[in-house]
Every structure is written in structure tokens, then in C-alpha cells.
PDB file of C-alpha atoms in Angstrom:
ATOM      1  CA  UNK A1041     -23.057  15.808  19.019  1.00 47.00           C
ATOM      2  CA  UNK A1042     -25.745  14.736  21.708  1.00 47.00           C
ATOM      3  CA  UNK A1043     -24.838  16.260  25.009  1.00 51.00           C
ATOM      4  CA  UNK A1044     -25.018  12.611  26.790  1.00 51.00           C
ATOM      5  CA  UNK A1045     -23.014  10.943  24.018  1.00 48.00           C
ATOM      6  CA  UNK A1046     -18.951  10.822  24.425  1.00 51.00           C
ATOM      7  CA  UNK A1047     -18.792  10.496  20.274  1.00 52.00           C
ATOM      8  CA  UNK A1048     -20.569  12.489  17.706  1.00 56.00           C
ATOM      9  CA  UNK A1049     -23.891  10.746  15.983  1.00 64.00           C
ATOM     10  CA  UNK A1050     -23.217   9.837  12.053  1.00 57.00           C
ATOM     11  CA  UNK A1051     -25.268  11.952   9.889  1.00 59.00           C
ATOM     12  CA  UNK A1052     -24.403   9.956   6.924  1.00 56.00           C
ATOM     13  CA  UNK A1053     -22.401  12.569   5.431  1.00 54.00           C
ATOM     14  CA  UNK A1054     -19.287  11.513   6.323  1.00 49.00           C
ATOM     15  CA  UNK A1055     -16.254  10.019   3.905  1.00 49.00           C
ATOM     16  CA  UNK A1056     -16.614   6.758   4.424  1.00 50.00           C
ATOM     17  CA  UNK A1057     -13.134   6.433   5.780  1.00 48.00           C
ATOM     18  CA  UNK A1058     -12.056   9.848   7.065  1.00 51.00           C
ATOM     19  CA  UNK A1059     -13.386  12.097   9.865  1.00 53.00           C
ATOM     20  CA  UNK A1060     -14.174  10.800  13.834  1.00 53.00           C
ATOM     21  CA  UNK A1061     -14.845   7.143  12.467  1.00 50.00           C
ATOM     22  CA  UNK A1062     -11.458   6.092  10.518  1.00 53.00           C
ATOM     23  CA  UNK A1063     -10.445   5.151  14.409  1.00 56.00           C
ATOM     24  CA  UNK A1064     -12.957   4.459  16.126  1.00 55.00           C
ATOM     25  CA  UNK A1065     -12.836   1.003  17.836  1.00 55.00           C
ATOM     26  CA  UNK A1066     -16.008  -0.044  17.194  1.00 61.00           C
ATOM     27  CA  UNK A1067     -15.527  -0.923  13.468  1.00 59.00           C
ATOM     28  CA  UNK A1068     -16.611  -3.783  12.363  1.00 59.00           C
ATOM     29  CA  UNK A1069     -15.673  -4.534   9.126  1.00 58.00           C
ATOM     30  CA  UNK A1070     -19.023  -4.498   7.680  1.00 59.00           C
ATOM     31  CA  UNK A1071     -18.942  -1.166   6.768  1.00 60.00           C
ATOM     32  CA  UNK A1072     -19.859   0.256   3.196  1.00 60.00           C
ATOM     33  CA  UNK A1073     -16.250   0.691   1.734  1.00 59.00           C
ATOM     34  CA  UNK A1074     -16.420  -3.568   2.198  1.00 56.00           C
ATOM     35  CA  UNK A1075     -19.372  -4.314   0.463  1.00 55.00           C
ATOM     36  CA  UNK A1076     -21.677  -3.685   3.878  1.00 54.00           C
ATOM     37  CA  UNK A1077     -22.850  -7.223   4.909  1.00 53.00           C
ATOM     38  CA  UNK A1078     -21.207  -8.696   2.286  1.00 51.00           C
ATOM     39  CA  UNK A1079     -17.393  -9.970   3.423  1.00 57.00           C
ATOM     40  CA  UNK A1080     -15.399  -8.671   6.712  1.00 71.00           C
ATOM     41  CA  UNK A1081     -12.079  -8.991   4.384  1.00 83.00           C
ATOM     42  CA  UNK A1082     -10.431  -6.661   1.349  1.00 88.00           C
ATOM     43  CA  UNK A1083      -8.572  -7.224  -1.055  1.00 92.00           C
ATOM     44  CA  UNK A1084      -5.068  -6.028  -1.212  1.00 94.00           C
ATOM     45  CA  UNK A1085      -2.552  -5.620  -4.226  1.00 95.00           C
ATOM     46  CA  UNK A1086       1.239  -5.641  -3.402  1.00 95.00           C
ATOM     47  CA  UNK A1087       1.433  -2.749  -6.556  1.00 93.00           C
ATOM     48  CA  UNK A1088       5.764  -3.061  -6.137  1.00 93.00           C
ATOM     49  CA  UNK A1089       5.437  -7.011  -6.797  1.00 95.00           C
ATOM     50  CA  UNK A1090       2.726  -6.782  -9.492  1.00 96.00           C
ATOM     51  CA  UNK A1091       4.187  -7.292 -13.369  1.00 96.00           C
ATOM     52  CA  UNK A1092       1.074  -5.594 -14.987  1.00 95.00           C
ATOM     53  CA  UNK A1093      -0.143  -8.710 -16.260  1.00 96.00           C
ATOM     54  CA  UNK A1094      -3.584  -7.875 -16.273  1.00 95.00           C
ATOM     55  CA  UNK A1095      -5.230 -11.164 -15.382  1.00 95.00           C
ATOM     56  CA  UNK A1096      -6.801  -9.929 -12.735  1.00 96.00           C
ATOM     57  CA  UNK A1097      -8.504  -7.135 -14.285  1.00 96.00           C
ATOM     58  CA  UNK A1098      -9.676  -9.473 -16.636  1.00 96.00           C
ATOM     59  CA  UNK A1099     -11.120 -11.793 -14.336  1.00 96.00           C
ATOM     60  CA  UNK A1100     -12.622  -9.438 -11.954  1.00 96.00           C
ATOM     61  CA  UNK A1101     -13.230  -6.328 -13.886  1.00 95.00           C
ATOM     62  CA  UNK A1102     -15.600  -4.422 -11.541  1.00 95.00           C
ATOM     63  CA  UNK A1103     -12.672  -5.164  -8.462  1.00 95.00           C
ATOM     64  CA  UNK A1104      -9.467  -4.470 -10.457  1.00 96.00           C
ATOM     65  CA  UNK A1105      -8.224  -2.097 -12.913  1.00 95.00           C
ATOM     66  CA  UNK A1106      -4.755  -1.197 -14.376  1.00 95.00           C
ATOM     67  CA  UNK A1107      -2.811   1.703 -12.854  1.00 91.00           C
ATOM     68  CA  UNK A1108      -1.873   4.333 -15.738  1.00 90.00           C
ATOM     69  CA  UNK A1109       1.130   5.619 -14.784  1.00 90.00           C
ATOM     70  CA  UNK A1110       2.782   2.263 -13.675  1.00 90.00           C
ATOM     71  CA  UNK A1111       0.649  -0.162 -15.770  1.00 93.00           C
ATOM     72  CA  UNK A1112       0.293  -1.987 -12.108  1.00 95.00           C
ATOM     73  CA  UNK A1113      -3.105  -3.430 -10.918  1.00 95.00           C
ATOM     74  CA  UNK A1114      -5.094  -1.760  -7.972  1.00 94.00           C
ATOM     75  CA  UNK A1115      -8.452  -2.353  -6.488  1.00 94.00           C
ATOM     76  CA  UNK A1116     -10.969   0.193  -6.409  1.00 92.00           C
ATOM     77  CA  UNK A1117     -13.909  -1.321  -5.180  1.00 90.00           C
ATOM     78  CA  UNK A1118     -13.981  -3.962  -2.907  1.00 86.00           C
ATOM     79  CA  UNK A1119     -17.703  -4.995  -3.773  1.00 82.00           C
ATOM     80  CA  UNK A1120     -17.365  -4.929  -7.167  1.00 89.00           C
ATOM     81  CA  UNK A1121     -17.306  -8.825  -7.989  1.00 92.00           C
ATOM     82  CA  UNK A1122     -18.598 -11.876  -6.044  1.00 91.00           C
ATOM     83  CA  UNK A1123     -16.136 -13.051  -3.268  1.00 90.00           C
ATOM     84  CA  UNK A1124     -15.363 -16.449  -5.640  1.00 93.00           C
ATOM     85  CA  UNK A1125     -14.326 -14.149  -8.901  1.00 96.00           C
ATOM     86  CA  UNK A1126     -12.173 -12.358  -6.730  1.00 95.00           C
ATOM     87  CA  UNK A1127     -10.921 -15.206  -5.617  1.00 95.00           C
ATOM     88  CA  UNK A1128     -10.078 -16.710  -8.885  1.00 96.00           C
ATOM     89  CA  UNK A1129      -8.198 -13.638  -9.464  1.00 96.00           C
ATOM     90  CA  UNK A1130      -5.886 -13.977  -6.520  1.00 96.00           C
ATOM     91  CA  UNK A1131      -5.253 -18.131  -7.208  1.00 96.00           C
ATOM     92  CA  UNK A1132      -4.289 -17.060 -10.857  1.00 94.00           C
ATOM     93  CA  UNK A1133      -2.013 -14.516 -10.451  1.00 96.00           C
ATOM     94  CA  UNK A1134       1.423 -15.576 -11.900  1.00 96.00           C
ATOM     95  CA  UNK A1135       3.323 -13.323  -9.111  1.00 96.00           C
ATOM     96  CA  UNK A1136       0.989 -13.686  -5.997  1.00 96.00           C
ATOM     97  CA  UNK A1137       0.403 -10.471  -5.401  1.00 96.00           C
ATOM     98  CA  UNK A1138      -3.091 -10.490  -4.384  1.00 97.00           C
ATOM     99  CA  UNK A1139      -4.014 -11.199  -1.126  1.00 95.00           C
ATOM    100  CA  UNK A1140      -7.178 -10.758   1.043  1.00 93.00           C
ATOM    101  CA  UNK A1141      -6.732  -9.327   4.049  1.00 90.00           C
ATOM    102  CA  UNK A1142      -8.432  -8.513   7.225  1.00 82.00           C
ATOM    103  CA  UNK A1143     -10.293  -5.325   7.339  1.00 71.00           C
ATOM    104  CA  UNK A1144      -8.396  -4.069  10.950  1.00 65.00           C
TER     105      UNK A1144
END
């Protein structure tokens, strides 16, 4: 931390969603956990509503996986697939449990 700076400088070794930067108001939505400059929104699966049909995991394989213990879909990588592929998974979900959410 610089003696002139009120906030610590990033070293690049901090956890992507942790530490002093978790609640920083200057977060923009372009952070690495959302794919950098790719998008300002994230994908969210409402696991309570999910029926485990596996369709999203087949359509967008690099974004969704089936959680083994409960057999429900879960997002494991926000930038895993192109936005149009993720949108196809959202549009074809039979119970409408996958949503785009604003980063904030």
C-alpha cells in the first residue's frame, strides 16, 4: 500500500472475488471472473427450480455442469461459451431457471 493511496494496490495475487476488492465501489463488471472485457453480466441458475434435465450442460458445456450431489445445473465458468450459446441454453430451459444477472 502506498503511503499516498487510501486503498491498497493490486498485486495480481488476490483471489478474484475476495479480499479488499470484493466490496470496492469501483468494480466495473469487466473483472476476470466475468470474462474480462467480454460481458458485464453473469449467468445465474436458480438451483431450487432446476429439474436436472441436463439440456444447458449439453448446449453450453463450458459454462454449465450438473452438480453431482443434487443433480442440478450449476455455472462453473462465466466466460466458458459465447454469449449466443449461453442464451440458447437459457431460451431452451424447460423450467426457465437460468437468468442473466447484472454484475452488481
